[in-house]
Amino acid sequence: QKEVEQNSGPLSVPEGAIASLNCTYSDRGSQSFFWYRQYSGKSPELIMSIYSNGDKEDGRFTAQLNKASQYVSLLIRDSQPSDSATYLCAVNWDNYGQNFVFGPGTRLSVLP
Amino acid sequence: DGGITQSPKYLFRKEGQNVTLSCEQNLNHDAMYWYRQDPGQGLRLIYYSQIVNDFQKGDIAEGYSVSREKKESFPLTVTSAQKNPTAFYLCASSRQGARGYTFGSGTRLTVV
C-alpha cells in the first residue's frame, strides 16, 4: 500500500515568517512529487512540482526533495495571511505521470 | 480557456436515489479521475480512466459507477448502494509526463 503522510496541523506562523511543511512517502520507486494548495471549500491548485533531489525555488516557495530519506518539504518564505490554506502533498510512482497518492494535507494558518 | 467543468456545484440526493455528477474537460488530456474528499481529510480515489472506453476502480469504488464514452467526458454516478455519499467530489485530468493534475471546481453532494 503506497502511503503519503503529513502532519495535519494546524501549523500557525506569524506573518513574514517561514512556514515549513513536511511530507514522507512509502514507495521508494516514486517518480515525481507535487504540492497543492487548497482553500476552504475550493478545489486544489498545483503550486510546485519536483522530480529530482535537491531544491526547487519558485518565488516565495521552495520545494525540497530527498529520495534517500523519502521526504519532500515545502518552504514558504515571507508568509502572508493569504497563504492560509491546506497544503496537500501528492506523489506519483508510475512512468506515465497518471497515478498519484495524496497525503491528508497540512492546514497552515498565517497570523497577521 | 481550457479547463475542467464540473456540474452542478451543489447537489442534494434523497435516500435511495441515484445521482450523476458531470465532468467535462477541453484540455485534450487522456486521463481523468474522480476523487472524494471528506471534511478534514485528504483525497480518496474513486475511479480513473486512462483512455476512452476503459476505466479502473480506485480505493473506494463501491457504490459508484462511471463511463468514458468520449475523451472529454467522465461522468460519475453515485448509486443508492453508496450509504454515506455526503462529500466534496473532485474531478481531475492529466496528460502523460508527470505534470500533475488539473482539478475541476468540485461538486458538493448532500444527502437529505
Short mmCIF file of N, CA and C in Angstrom, two decimals, chain A residues 3-78:
data_model
loop_
_atom_site.label_atom_id
_atom_site.label_comp_id
_atom_site.label_asym_id
_atom_site.label_seq_id
_atom_site.Cartn_x
_atom_site.Cartn_y
_atom_site.Cartn_z
N GLU A 3 1.71 4.93 0.63
CA GLU A 3 1.19 5.90 1.60
C GLU A 3 1.98 7.19 1.54
N VAL A 4 1.27 8.26 1.80
CA VAL A 4 1.87 9.59 1.90
C VAL A 4 1.39 10.19 3.22
N GLU A 5 2.32 10.64 4.04
CA GLU A 5 1.96 11.14 5.36
C GLU A 5 2.36 12.61 5.51
N GLN A 6 1.48 13.32 6.18
CA GLN A 6 1.72 14.72 6.50
C GLN A 6 1.17 15.00 7.89
N ASN A 7 1.77 15.95 8.60
CA ASN A 7 1.18 16.42 9.84
C ASN A 7 -0.08 17.20 9.50
N SER A 8 -1.18 16.89 10.20
CA SER A 8 -2.45 17.53 9.85
C SER A 8 -2.52 19.00 10.28
N GLY A 9 -1.66 19.34 11.28
CA GLY A 9 -1.69 20.71 11.77
C GLY A 9 -2.84 20.91 12.74
N PRO A 10 -3.27 22.17 12.96
CA PRO A 10 -2.83 23.32 12.18
C PRO A 10 -1.43 23.80 12.54
N LEU A 11 -0.75 24.29 11.53
CA LEU A 11 0.54 24.90 11.70
C LEU A 11 0.32 26.41 11.68
N SER A 12 0.68 27.07 12.75
CA SER A 12 0.47 28.51 12.83
C SER A 12 1.81 29.22 12.81
N VAL A 13 1.93 30.21 11.93
CA VAL A 13 3.16 31.00 11.85
C VAL A 13 2.76 32.48 11.77
N PRO A 14 3.59 33.37 12.28
CA PRO A 14 3.29 34.80 12.18
C PRO A 14 3.59 35.30 10.77
N GLU A 15 2.90 36.33 10.39
CA GLU A 15 3.11 36.95 9.08
C GLU A 15 4.58 37.34 8.92
N GLY A 16 5.14 37.02 7.75
CA GLY A 16 6.53 37.34 7.47
C GLY A 16 7.51 36.22 7.81
N ALA A 17 7.06 35.21 8.54
CA ALA A 17 7.92 34.09 8.92
C ALA A 17 8.00 33.06 7.80
N ILE A 18 8.87 32.07 8.00
CA ILE A 18 8.97 30.95 7.06
C ILE A 18 8.09 29.81 7.57
N ALA A 19 7.21 29.32 6.70
CA ALA A 19 6.40 28.15 7.02
C ALA A 19 7.05 26.93 6.39
N SER A 20 7.19 25.87 7.17
CA SER A 20 7.82 24.64 6.69
C SER A 20 6.82 23.49 6.77
N LEU A 21 6.52 22.91 5.64
CA LEU A 21 5.54 21.83 5.55
C LEU A 21 6.26 20.57 5.10
N ASN A 22 5.97 19.46 5.75
CA ASN A 22 6.72 18.22 5.51
C ASN A 22 5.82 17.09 5.03
N CYS A 23 6.44 16.18 4.29
CA CYS A 23 5.70 15.06 3.72
C CYS A 23 6.66 13.87 3.59
N THR A 24 6.22 12.70 4.02
CA THR A 24 7.00 11.48 3.79
C THR A 24 6.17 10.50 2.99
N TYR A 25 6.85 9.63 2.25
CA TYR A 25 6.15 8.69 1.38
C TYR A 25 6.79 7.32 1.51
N SER A 26 6.00 6.29 1.20
CA SER A 26 6.43 4.93 1.49
C SER A 26 7.10 4.23 0.31
N ASP A 27 6.80 4.64 -0.90
CA ASP A 27 7.29 3.89 -2.06
C ASP A 27 8.60 4.47 -2.59
N ARG A 28 9.67 3.69 -2.50
CA ARG A 28 10.98 4.16 -2.94
C ARG A 28 11.04 4.40 -4.45
N GLY A 29 10.13 3.79 -5.17
CA GLY A 29 10.13 3.95 -6.62
C GLY A 29 9.40 5.19 -7.11
N SER A 30 8.93 6.02 -6.19
CA SER A 30 8.16 7.20 -6.57
C SER A 30 8.97 8.11 -7.48
N GLN A 31 8.30 8.66 -8.48
CA GLN A 31 8.99 9.36 -9.55
C GLN A 31 8.91 10.88 -9.44
N SER A 32 7.75 11.38 -9.02
CA SER A 32 7.58 12.83 -9.04
C SER A 32 6.67 13.24 -7.89
N PHE A 33 6.81 14.51 -7.53
CA PHE A 33 6.24 14.98 -6.26
C PHE A 33 5.63 16.36 -6.46
N PHE A 34 4.49 16.57 -5.84
CA PHE A 34 3.73 17.79 -6.09
C PHE A 34 3.19 18.35 -4.78
N TRP A 35 3.08 19.65 -4.76
CA TRP A 35 2.39 20.34 -3.67
C TRP A 35 1.20 21.10 -4.24
N TYR A 36 0.04 20.89 -3.61
CA TYR A 36 -1.18 21.58 -3.98
C TYR A 36 -1.63 22.43 -2.80
N ARG A 37 -2.19 23.57 -3.11
CA ARG A 37 -2.80 24.44 -2.11
C ARG A 37 -4.32 24.37 -2.29
N GLN A 38 -5.04 24.21 -1.17
CA GLN A 38 -6.49 24.13 -1.22
C GLN A 38 -7.09 25.09 -0.20
N TYR A 39 -7.76 26.10 -0.70
CA TYR A 39 -8.50 26.99 0.19
C TYR A 39 -9.81 26.31 0.58
N SER A 40 -10.32 26.69 1.73
CA SER A 40 -11.53 26.07 2.26
C SER A 40 -12.68 26.13 1.25
N GLY A 41 -13.26 24.98 0.96
CA GLY A 41 -14.40 24.92 0.04
C GLY A 41 -14.04 24.99 -1.43
N LYS A 42 -12.76 25.06 -1.74
CA LYS A 42 -12.32 25.16 -3.13
C LYS A 42 -11.56 23.90 -3.55
N SER A 43 -11.25 23.80 -4.84
CA SER A 43 -10.50 22.66 -5.32
C SER A 43 -9.00 22.92 -5.19
N PRO A 44 -8.18 21.87 -5.16
CA PRO A 44 -6.73 22.05 -5.05
C PRO A 44 -6.15 22.71 -6.30
N GLU A 45 -5.11 23.51 -6.09
CA GLU A 45 -4.39 24.09 -7.21
C GLU A 45 -2.91 23.75 -7.06
N LEU A 46 -2.30 23.38 -8.17
CA LEU A 46 -0.90 22.98 -8.16
C LEU A 46 -0.01 24.20 -7.97
N ILE A 47 0.90 24.13 -6.98
CA ILE A 47 1.80 25.26 -6.76
C ILE A 47 3.27 24.89 -7.00
N MET A 48 3.64 23.63 -6.81
CA MET A 48 5.04 23.24 -7.01
C MET A 48 5.10 21.78 -7.45
N SER A 49 6.08 21.49 -8.30
CA SER A 49 6.40 20.12 -8.64
C SER A 49 7.91 19.96 -8.55
N ILE A 50 8.36 18.75 -8.19
CA ILE A 50 9.80 18.49 -8.10
C ILE A 50 10.03 17.05 -8.48
N TYR A 51 11.12 16.81 -9.22
CA TYR A 51 11.35 15.49 -9.78
C TYR A 51 12.70 14.90 -9.39
N SER A 52 13.65 15.73 -8.97
CA SER A 52 14.98 15.22 -8.63
C SER A 52 15.42 15.77 -7.29
N ASN A 53 16.37 15.11 -6.69
CA ASN A 53 16.86 15.51 -5.37
C ASN A 53 17.36 16.94 -5.38
N GLY A 54 17.13 17.61 -4.25
CA GLY A 54 17.61 18.97 -4.12
C GLY A 54 16.47 19.94 -3.91
N ASP A 55 16.75 21.19 -4.21
CA ASP A 55 15.79 22.27 -4.00
C ASP A 55 15.30 22.81 -5.34
N LYS A 56 14.05 23.25 -5.32
CA LYS A 56 13.48 23.95 -6.48
C LYS A 56 12.74 25.16 -5.96
N GLU A 57 13.10 26.32 -6.48
CA GLU A 57 12.52 27.56 -5.98
C GLU A 57 11.61 28.19 -7.03
N ASP A 58 10.50 28.75 -6.55
CA ASP A 58 9.58 29.49 -7.42
C ASP A 58 8.96 30.60 -6.59
N GLY A 59 9.52 31.78 -6.74
CA GLY A 59 9.03 32.91 -5.95
C GLY A 59 9.27 32.70 -4.48
N ARG A 60 8.22 32.79 -3.69
CA ARG A 60 8.37 32.60 -2.24
C ARG A 60 8.36 31.12 -1.84
N PHE A 61 8.14 30.22 -2.79
CA PHE A 61 8.04 28.80 -2.50
C PHE A 61 9.33 28.06 -2.86
N THR A 62 9.75 27.15 -1.98
CA THR A 62 10.86 26.25 -2.26
C THR A 62 10.44 24.84 -1.92
N ALA A 63 10.55 23.94 -2.89
CA ALA A 63 10.31 22.53 -2.64
C ALA A 63 11.67 21.84 -2.47
N GLN A 64 11.74 20.92 -1.52
CA GLN A 64 12.97 20.18 -1.25
C GLN A 64 12.66 18.69 -1.31
N LEU A 65 13.50 17.95 -2.00
CA LEU A 65 13.30 16.51 -2.15
C LEU A 65 14.53 15.76 -1.73
N ASN A 66 14.33 14.72 -0.92
CA ASN A 66 15.40 13.81 -0.52
C ASN A 66 14.87 12.40 -0.71
N LYS A 67 15.20 11.79 -1.85
CA LYS A 67 14.66 10.47 -2.16
C LYS A 67 15.23 9.39 -1.24
N ALA A 68 16.45 9.55 -0.79
CA ALA A 68 17.03 8.54 0.11
C ALA A 68 16.26 8.47 1.42
N SER A 69 15.82 9.62 1.89
CA SER A 69 15.04 9.68 3.13
C SER A 69 13.55 9.61 2.88
N GLN A 70 13.14 9.58 1.62
CA GLN A 70 11.73 9.52 1.23
C GLN A 70 10.97 10.68 1.86
N TYR A 71 11.46 11.85 1.60
CA TYR A 71 11.00 13.05 2.28
C TYR A 71 10.93 14.19 1.28
N VAL A 72 9.81 14.92 1.32
CA VAL A 72 9.69 16.12 0.49
C VAL A 72 9.08 17.22 1.35
N SER A 73 9.57 18.43 1.19
CA SER A 73 9.08 19.53 2.00
C SER A 73 8.77 20.74 1.14
N LEU A 74 7.99 21.64 1.70
CA LEU A 74 7.65 22.91 1.06
C LEU A 74 7.93 24.02 2.05
N LEU A 75 8.75 24.98 1.65
CA LEU A 75 9.01 26.16 2.46
C LEU A 75 8.32 27.35 1.83
N ILE A 76 7.65 28.12 2.65
CA ILE A 76 7.01 29.35 2.18
C ILE A 76 7.67 30.50 2.93
N ARG A 77 8.41 31.32 2.19
CA ARG A 77 9.09 32.47 2.79
C ARG A 77 8.15 33.67 2.85
N ASP A 78 8.42 34.57 3.82
CA ASP A 78 7.60 35.78 3.95
C ASP A 78 6.11 35.43 3.91
#
